[in-house]
Amino acid sequence: MKKFIVNFLVLISFLGSEYSYSQNNIQTESQLAFNYFRDKEYRPASSLFFNLHKITRSRTYFNYYIDCLIQLEDYQEAEKSIKKEIKKNPDDQSFLIDLGFVYKTSGESDQSLAQYNKVLEKLIPVSSEITSIANAFVRKREYEFAIKTYEIGRRLLNQEHLFHMELATIFLSQRDFEKMVSEYLLALSVDPTQIKTVQNHLQSALLQDINSSLDPILKNQLLQKIQTETKNLSFKELLQWYFMQKKQFQAAFTQARSIDLIGKEDGSRLLSLASAARTNDDFKTALECYQHVVDKGSSSPNYLNARMGDLETRYIILQKQNPASKPAWLELSEQYQKLFSEEKNVSLTSTSLIQYAHINSFYLNNSAKSIELLEKALESSGLNSQQKSELKLELADVKLFEDEKWDAILLYAQIEKSNKNNAIGFEAKYKKAKVSYFMGELKWAKAQLDALKGSTSKLIANDAIYLSQLISDNTTLDTSYTAMKTFAEAEFLMFQKKDSLAILKLNELLKNHPGHSLTDEVYFLKYEIFIKANKTEQALLALSKIIEEHPYETLAPKALFTQGELLQKLNETEKAMENYKSLVTEYSDSIYSVEARKKLNELRK
């Protein structure tokens, strides 16, 4: 009895050590095995995978073990190992697929087909089993057998509309877009609620379709479905989605309007489309979308949002015009005023109100009205921190526009204090630093800008880095800072829309500081003023000054590219191409060279 107990304890000790080994070493051996496999050292990898499978019984390790044997062309050992697993797991048909693949790889096609067909013959009417077998075929890239699996599965389950998504994925792998699209649309015929899933799959397919061969197939099949299944709106919805992916917003509007009417929707679909169109500068379509919702009448839940969206779009259009006329801004201001008088529910904290204040101050020279409006809004009860900050930010901008710099600084500081570590707080901090820059307090401005370099707002961080670097680069040799202060004054005049005075200030800088390091920056600022005033010839000349007289400055490639784009707009294609060629050959390390190469390829077509 004592001897038996000793032997039993020895056995337990041995088993425990083996268990301990597997737990302590499995991760290390696994990493080593995969490293060997990645480095194509299949012999040591196969030994490690064999041991790992023996300890864990993991199918993954077994698969890699067989892959190693195939790479080593040790088909006999691979066949032997798989047959052992088949005996141990008679119900797992995927091992038969592994065996068939080994036969195929070793050149024994007939035996391979026999194994694959045996799998198909053994299929049972269980959906999960059918999917598992099909996936096993897909992993071996045996797509035709995967397709057969699903087709047989449909018959066994007596459900012809099963596995549409799975088959579509296989057809995508085969780049058979006709069949892929057909399966996705059949899926929508059966269950329109799968629209989002289909969109996600198609988005992936469109990204892979570098030759745009999928486009006509998808459009044609969708149009056929729309005609034959008129009550299923998911096809119109998918066509609208497709047009939006291609940024064909007018075509998307046609579908969205139709869906909205047939489905008796509230206009939300059209508002979303309007937003996307506006973001992509398709203002015509955006305005049509908003107007369609407005036409539903004031009882519509999205009526007010549509009116506000319409005005905001017109505001953006005028901002982009070079230059927008004062009568145009006056007309838009009146439209905002009409909105406020007709719709008492428009919040005093809305974007529309801030835009209205901005128009009156910056474009109609009526800052007093803007200040009164914003201050009144700030007195409203129930304002949250974000709303207060947005109103204060606009008020500070108006104060700065009126040259009330200290008032502006105070407001920016208040916003910064109440919005630490968020976007509007960083924006206020940057604007406060820029006021110091405008005032000629360059050291203090730079210190504030440097503190913003780590801002979570990428745009603010980049602007801060640029301005800080501009100050550093142009004050090192000029210890009096006179030229830099003059440049800052010119920028402030531009902010105040006093462009003619800004030009005089820049000319003064060029006259009093010939050859200064700021010269290229001066000419680029002059370009911005001229292009805004639609003075194209003078704008081109300012850019030429940088290109010809300052070719080694950092602004040279930007000037070349900007001038190329401007020449393109003027239909001076040959001259534009010369600019792009210069960028590619002479400024190959510039960020503009990549875009210039794209432009050249487009112009050569």
PDB file of N, CA and C in Angstrom, residues 306-373:
ATOM      1  N   ALA A 306     -33.837  73.646 -41.434  1.00  0.00           N
ATOM      2  CA  ALA A 306     -33.616  73.834 -42.869  1.00  0.00           C
ATOM      3  C   ALA A 306     -33.405  75.310 -43.201  1.00  0.00           C
ATOM      4  N   ARG A 307     -34.198  76.187 -42.597  1.00  0.00           N
ATOM      5  CA  ARG A 307     -34.028  77.624 -42.842  1.00  0.00           C
ATOM      6  C   ARG A 307     -32.661  78.106 -42.357  1.00  0.00           C
ATOM      7  N   MET A 308     -32.276  77.644 -41.186  1.00  0.00           N
ATOM      8  CA  MET A 308     -30.969  78.039 -40.640  1.00  0.00           C
ATOM      9  C   MET A 308     -29.836  77.476 -41.501  1.00  0.00           C
ATOM     10  N   GLY A 309     -30.006  76.228 -41.961  1.00  0.00           N
ATOM     11  CA  GLY A 309     -28.995  75.611 -42.830  1.00  0.00           C
ATOM     12  C   GLY A 309     -28.863  76.339 -44.146  1.00  0.00           C
ATOM     13  N   ASP A 310     -29.987  76.787 -44.681  1.00  0.00           N
ATOM     14  CA  ASP A 310     -29.985  77.553 -45.930  1.00  0.00           C
ATOM     15  C   ASP A 310     -29.188  78.847 -45.775  1.00  0.00           C
ATOM     16  N   LEU A 311     -29.445  79.554 -44.683  1.00  0.00           N
ATOM     17  CA  LEU A 311     -28.734  80.815 -44.444  1.00  0.00           C
ATOM     18  C   LEU A 311     -27.242  80.585 -44.222  1.00  0.00           C
ATOM     19  N   GLU A 312     -26.916  79.544 -43.474  1.00  0.00           N
ATOM     20  CA  GLU A 312     -25.505  79.253 -43.216  1.00  0.00           C
ATOM     21  C   GLU A 312     -24.777  78.925 -44.514  1.00  0.00           C
ATOM     22  N   THR A 313     -25.458  78.217 -45.418  1.00  0.00           N
ATOM     23  CA  THR A 313     -24.854  77.890 -46.713  1.00  0.00           C
ATOM     24  C   THR A 313     -24.594  79.155 -47.520  1.00  0.00           C
ATOM     25  N   ARG A 314     -25.571  80.056 -47.532  1.00  0.00           N
ATOM     26  CA  ARG A 314     -25.395  81.314 -48.262  1.00  0.00           C
ATOM     27  C   ARG A 314     -24.277  82.157 -47.638  1.00  0.00           C
ATOM     28  N   TYR A 315     -24.152  82.074 -46.329  1.00  0.00           N
ATOM     29  CA  TYR A 315     -23.068  82.764 -45.605  1.00  0.00           C
ATOM     30  C   TYR A 315     -21.700  82.246 -46.066  1.00  0.00           C
ATOM     31  N   ILE A 316     -21.579  80.933 -46.162  1.00  0.00           N
ATOM     32  CA  ILE A 316     -20.316  80.308 -46.597  1.00  0.00           C
ATOM     33  C   ILE A 316     -20.014  80.678 -48.046  1.00  0.00           C
ATOM     34  N   ILE A 317     -21.059  80.697 -48.898  1.00  0.00           N
ATOM     35  CA  ILE A 317     -20.868  81.041 -50.315  1.00  0.00           C
ATOM     36  C   ILE A 317     -20.280  82.444 -50.445  1.00  0.00           C
ATOM     37  N   LEU A 318     -20.853  83.397 -49.709  1.00  0.00           N
ATOM     38  CA  LEU A 318     -20.352  84.771 -49.784  1.00  0.00           C
ATOM     39  C   LEU A 318     -18.936  84.883 -49.242  1.00  0.00           C
ATOM     40  N   GLN A 319     -18.628  84.116 -48.192  1.00  0.00           N
ATOM     41  CA  GLN A 319     -17.273  84.150 -47.638  1.00  0.00           C
ATOM     42  C   GLN A 319     -16.239  83.663 -48.651  1.00  0.00           C
ATOM     43  N   LYS A 320     -16.641  82.737 -49.503  1.00  0.00           N
ATOM     44  CA  LYS A 320     -15.719  82.168 -50.483  1.00  0.00           C
ATOM     45  C   LYS A 320     -15.606  83.016 -51.755  1.00  0.00           C
ATOM     46  N   GLN A 321     -16.508  83.961 -51.927  1.00  0.00           N
ATOM     47  CA  GLN A 321     -16.461  84.811 -53.116  1.00  0.00           C
ATOM     48  C   GLN A 321     -15.357  85.851 -52.976  1.00  0.00           C
ATOM     49  N   ASN A 322     -14.680  86.137 -54.088  1.00  0.00           N
ATOM     50  CA  ASN A 322     -13.591  87.121 -54.079  1.00  0.00           C
ATOM     51  C   ASN A 322     -13.878  88.258 -55.065  1.00  0.00           C
ATOM     52  N   PRO A 323     -14.264  89.418 -54.574  1.00  0.00           N
ATOM     53  CA  PRO A 323     -14.821  89.674 -53.235  1.00  0.00           C
ATOM     54  C   PRO A 323     -16.348  89.656 -53.315  1.00  0.00           C
ATOM     55  N   ALA A 324     -17.006  89.374 -52.216  1.00  0.00           N
ATOM     56  CA  ALA A 324     -18.461  89.449 -52.170  1.00  0.00           C
ATOM     57  C   ALA A 324     -18.858  90.916 -52.004  1.00  0.00           C
ATOM     58  N   SER A 325     -19.895  91.341 -52.723  1.00  0.00           N
ATOM     59  CA  SER A 325     -20.297  92.747 -52.691  1.00  0.00           C
ATOM     60  C   SER A 325     -21.027  93.078 -51.391  1.00  0.00           C
ATOM     61  N   LYS A 326     -20.967  94.344 -51.017  1.00  0.00           N
ATOM     62  CA  LYS A 326     -21.662  94.793 -49.808  1.00  0.00           C
ATOM     63  C   LYS A 326     -23.181  94.593 -49.925  1.00  0.00           C
ATOM     64  N   PRO A 327     -23.785  94.865 -51.097  1.00  0.00           N
ATOM     65  CA  PRO A 327     -25.230  94.609 -51.229  1.00  0.00           C
ATOM     66  C   PRO A 327     -25.597  93.137 -50.989  1.00  0.00           C
ATOM     67  N   ALA A 328     -24.699  92.230 -51.396  1.00  0.00           N
ATOM     68  CA  ALA A 328     -24.973  90.803 -51.179  1.00  0.00           C
ATOM     69  C   ALA A 328     -24.992  90.478 -49.690  1.00  0.00           C
ATOM     70  N   TRP A 329     -24.037  91.065 -48.946  1.00  0.00           N
ATOM     71  CA  TRP A 329     -23.998  90.846 -47.500  1.00  0.00           C
ATOM     72  C   TRP A 329     -25.201  91.504 -46.824  1.00  0.00           C
ATOM     73  N   LEU A 330     -25.609  92.665 -47.320  1.00  0.00           N
ATOM     74  CA  LEU A 330     -26.764  93.363 -46.758  1.00  0.00           C
ATOM     75  C   LEU A 330     -28.041  92.541 -46.952  1.00  0.00           C
ATOM     76  N   GLU A 331     -28.174  91.963 -48.143  1.00  0.00           N
ATOM     77  CA  GLU A 331     -29.343  91.126 -48.427  1.00  0.00           C
ATOM     78  C   GLU A 331     -29.379  89.910 -47.504  1.00  0.00           C
ATOM     79  N   LEU A 332     -28.214  89.286 -47.299  1.00  0.00           N
ATOM     80  CA  LEU A 332     -28.156  88.123 -46.419  1.00  0.00           C
ATOM     81  C   LEU A 332     -28.462  88.515 -44.980  1.00  0.00           C
ATOM     82  N   SER A 333     -27.947  89.663 -44.549  1.00  0.00           N
ATOM     83  CA  SER A 333     -28.223  90.156 -43.192  1.00  0.00           C
ATOM     84  C   SER A 333     -29.731  90.328 -42.988  1.00  0.00           C
ATOM     85  N   GLU A 334     -30.405  90.843 -44.014  1.00  0.00           N
ATOM     86  CA  GLU A 334     -31.855  91.035 -43.935  1.00  0.00           C
ATOM     87  C   GLU A 334     -32.595  89.701 -43.850  1.00  0.00           C
ATOM     88  N   GLN A 335     -32.062  88.692 -44.520  1.00  0.00           N
ATOM     89  CA  GLN A 335     -32.677  87.365 -44.459  1.00  0.00           C
ATOM     90  C   GLN A 335     -32.552  86.765 -43.049  1.00  0.00           C
ATOM     91  N   TYR A 336     -31.379  86.999 -42.419  1.00  0.00           N
ATOM     92  CA  TYR A 336     -31.207  86.568 -41.018  1.00  0.00           C
ATOM     93  C   TYR A 336     -32.202  87.303 -40.113  1.00  0.00           C
ATOM     94  N   GLN A 337     -32.331  88.619 -40.329  1.00  0.00           N
ATOM     95  CA  GLN A 337     -33.245  89.429 -39.522  1.00  0.00           C
ATOM     96  C   GLN A 337     -34.681  88.936 -39.682  1.00  0.00           C
ATOM     97  N   LYS A 338     -35.028  88.558 -40.907  1.00  0.00           N
ATOM     98  CA  LYS A 338     -36.372  88.036 -41.178  1.00  0.00           C
ATOM     99  C   LYS A 338     -36.609  86.735 -40.410  1.00  0.00           C
ATOM    100  N   LEU A 339     -35.585  85.882 -40.394  1.00  0.00           N
ATOM    101  CA  LEU A 339     -35.680  84.612 -39.661  1.00  0.00           C
ATOM    102  C   LEU A 339     -35.948  84.879 -38.182  1.00  0.00           C
ATOM    103  N   PHE A 340     -35.169  85.801 -37.584  1.00  0.00           N
ATOM    104  CA  PHE A 340     -35.313  86.081 -36.155  1.00  0.00           C
ATOM    105  C   PHE A 340     -36.678  86.684 -35.828  1.00  0.00           C
ATOM    106  N   SER A 341     -37.207  87.491 -36.741  1.00  0.00           N
ATOM    107  CA  SER A 341     -38.501  88.127 -36.471  1.00  0.00           C
ATOM    108  C   SER A 341     -39.660  87.153 -36.644  1.00  0.00           C
ATOM    109  N   GLU A 342     -39.513  86.191 -37.583  1.00  0.00           N
ATOM    110  CA  GLU A 342     -40.594  85.238 -37.857  1.00  0.00           C
ATOM    111  C   GLU A 342     -40.571  84.023 -36.937  1.00  0.00           C
ATOM    112  N   GLU A 343     -39.365  83.628 -36.544  1.00  0.00           N
ATOM    113  CA  GLU A 343     -39.224  82.400 -35.756  1.00  0.00           C
ATOM    114  C   GLU A 343     -38.726  82.744 -34.350  1.00  0.00           C
ATOM    115  N   LYS A 344     -39.634  82.887 -33.444  1.00  0.00           N
ATOM    116  CA  LYS A 344     -39.268  83.274 -32.077  1.00  0.00           C
ATOM    117  C   LYS A 344     -38.517  82.153 -31.350  1.00  0.00           C
ATOM    118  N   ASN A 345     -38.581  80.934 -31.914  1.00  0.00           N
ATOM    119  CA  ASN A 345     -37.917  79.803 -31.257  1.00  0.00           C
ATOM    120  C   ASN A 345     -36.431  79.713 -31.586  1.00  0.00           C
ATOM    121  N   VAL A 346     -35.937  80.600 -32.471  1.00  0.00           N
ATOM    122  CA  VAL A 346     -34.507  80.590 -32.782  1.00  0.00           C
ATOM    123  C   VAL A 346     -33.735  81.003 -31.539  1.00  0.00           C
ATOM    124  N   SER A 347     -32.839  80.137 -31.089  1.00  0.00           N
ATOM    125  CA  SER A 347     -32.093  80.397 -29.856  1.00  0.00           C
ATOM    126  C   SER A 347     -31.157  81.579 -30.025  1.00  0.00           C
ATOM    127  N   LEU A 348     -31.067  82.390 -28.974  1.00  0.00           N
ATOM    128  CA  LEU A 348     -30.117  83.506 -28.994  1.00  0.00           C
ATOM    129  C   LEU A 348     -28.676  83.035 -28.953  1.00  0.00           C
ATOM    130  N   THR A 349     -28.497  81.748 -28.766  1.00  0.00           N
ATOM    131  CA  THR A 349     -27.141  81.204 -28.734  1.00  0.00           C
ATOM    132  C   THR A 349     -26.838  80.425 -30.019  1.00  0.00           C
ATOM    133  N   SER A 350     -27.726  80.467 -30.995  1.00  0.00           N
ATOM    134  CA  SER A 350     -27.553  79.656 -32.198  1.00  0.00           C
ATOM    135  C   SER A 350     -26.408  80.153 -33.059  1.00  0.00           C
ATOM    136  N   THR A 351     -25.938  79.260 -33.927  1.00  0.00           N
ATOM    137  CA  THR A 351     -24.895  79.615 -34.889  1.00  0.00           C
ATOM    138  C   THR A 351     -25.371  80.744 -35.787  1.00  0.00           C
ATOM    139  N   SER A 352     -26.671  80.730 -36.101  1.00  0.00           N
ATOM    140  CA  SER A 352     -27.232  81.761 -36.984  1.00  0.00           C
ATOM    141  C   SER A 352     -27.045  83.154 -36.387  1.00  0.00           C
ATOM    142  N   LEU A 353     -27.254  83.275 -35.086  1.00  0.00           N
ATOM    143  CA  LEU A 353     -27.106  84.576 -34.446  1.00  0.00           C
ATOM    144  C   LEU A 353     -25.645  85.046 -34.491  1.00  0.00           C
ATOM    145  N   ILE A 354     -24.731  84.142 -34.261  1.00  0.00           N
ATOM    146  CA  ILE A 354     -23.300  84.487 -34.298  1.00  0.00           C
ATOM    147  C   ILE A 354     -22.895  84.907 -35.711  1.00  0.00           C
ATOM    148  N   GLN A 355     -23.415  84.202 -36.721  1.00  0.00           N
ATOM    149  CA  GLN A 355     -23.116  84.568 -38.114  1.00  0.00           C
ATOM    150  C   GLN A 355     -23.703  85.939 -38.444  1.00  0.00           C
ATOM    151  N   TYR A 356     -24.901  86.177 -37.961  1.00  0.00           N
ATOM    152  CA  TYR A 356     -25.556  87.467 -38.189  1.00  0.00           C
ATOM    153  C   TYR A 356     -24.724  88.605 -37.586  1.00  0.00           C
ATOM    154  N   ALA A 357     -24.222  88.393 -36.378  1.00  0.00           N
ATOM    155  CA  ALA A 357     -23.373  89.401 -35.729  1.00  0.00           C
ATOM    156  C   ALA A 357     -22.083  89.609 -36.522  1.00  0.00           C
ATOM    157  N   HIS A 358     -21.525  88.525 -37.017  1.00  0.00           N
ATOM    158  CA  HIS A 358     -20.268  88.607 -37.778  1.00  0.00           C
ATOM    159  C   HIS A 358     -20.466  89.405 -39.069  1.00  0.00           C
ATOM    160  N   ILE A 359     -21.577  89.168 -39.749  1.00  0.00           N
ATOM    161  CA  ILE A 359     -21.878  89.894 -40.989  1.00  0.00           C
ATOM    162  C   ILE A 359     -21.953  91.392 -40.719  1.00  0.00           C
ATOM    163  N   ASN A 360     -22.715  91.751 -39.682  1.00  0.00           N
ATOM    164  CA  ASN A 360     -22.900  93.171 -39.376  1.00  0.00           C
ATOM    165  C   ASN A 360     -21.590  93.868 -39.038  1.00  0.00           C
ATOM    166  N   SER A 361     -20.717  93.173 -38.346  1.00  0.00           N
ATOM    167  CA  SER A 361     -19.459  93.794 -37.924  1.00  0.00           C
ATOM    168  C   SER A 361     -18.416  93.787 -39.045  1.00  0.00           C
ATOM    169  N   PHE A 362     -18.124  92.614 -39.574  1.00  0.00           N
ATOM    170  CA  PHE A 362     -16.989  92.463 -40.491  1.00  0.00           C
ATOM    171  C   PHE A 362     -17.300  92.848 -41.934  1.00  0.00           C
ATOM    172  N   TYR A 363     -18.574  92.853 -42.324  1.00  0.00           N
ATOM    173  CA  TYR A 363     -18.896  93.129 -43.726  1.00  0.00           C
ATOM    174  C   TYR A 363     -19.795  94.339 -43.930  1.00  0.00           C
ATOM    175  N   LEU A 364     -20.470  94.789 -42.868  1.00  0.00           N
ATOM    176  CA  LEU A 364     -21.379  95.930 -43.014  1.00  0.00           C
ATOM    177  C   LEU A 364     -20.991  97.104 -42.116  1.00  0.00           C
ATOM    178  N   ASN A 365     -19.836  96.997 -41.457  1.00  0.00           N
ATOM    179  CA  ASN A 365     -19.309  98.084 -40.622  1.00  0.00           C
ATOM    180  C   ASN A 365     -20.317  98.561 -39.571  1.00  0.00           C
ATOM    181  N   ASN A 366     -20.995  97.610 -38.970  1.00  0.00           N
ATOM    182  CA  ASN A 366     -21.968  97.957 -37.926  1.00  0.00           C
ATOM    183  C   ASN A 366     -21.673  97.138 -36.666  1.00  0.00           C
ATOM    184  N   SER A 367     -20.473  97.344 -36.145  1.00  0.00           N
ATOM    185  CA  SER A 367     -20.038  96.590 -34.969  1.00  0.00           C
ATOM    186  C   SER A 367     -20.867  96.899 -33.740  1.00  0.00           C
ATOM    187  N   ALA A 368     -21.356  98.115 -33.651  1.00  0.00           N
ATOM    188  CA  ALA A 368     -22.163  98.508 -32.478  1.00  0.00           C
ATOM    189  C   ALA A 368     -23.389  97.603 -32.361  1.00  0.00           C
ATOM    190  N   LYS A 369     -24.018  97.330 -33.498  1.00  0.00           N
ATOM    191  CA  LYS A 369     -25.198  96.453 -33.510  1.00  0.00           C
ATOM    192  C   LYS A 369     -24.821  95.038 -33.089  1.00  0.00           C
ATOM    193  N   SER A 370     -23.669  94.567 -33.592  1.00  0.00           N
ATOM    194  CA  SER A 370     -23.205  93.220 -33.261  1.00  0.00           C
ATOM    195  C   SER A 370     -22.906  93.095 -31.772  1.00  0.00           C
ATOM    196  N   ILE A 371     -22.221  94.093 -31.218  1.00  0.00           N
ATOM    197  CA  ILE A 371     -21.865  94.063 -29.796  1.00  0.00           C
ATOM    198  C   ILE A 371     -23.123  94.056 -28.929  1.00  0.00           C
ATOM    199  N   GLU A 372     -24.093  94.903 -29.289  1.00  0.00           N
ATOM    200  CA  GLU A 372     -25.350  94.966 -28.537  1.00  0.00           C
ATOM    201  C   GLU A 372     -26.066  93.609 -28.575  1.00  0.00           C
ATOM    202  N   LEU A 373     -26.098  93.006 -29.755  1.00  0.00           N
ATOM    203  CA  LEU A 373     -26.777  91.724 -29.945  1.00  0.00           C
ATOM    204  C   LEU A 373     -26.120  90.622 -29.122  1.00  0.00           C
TER     205      LEU A 373
END
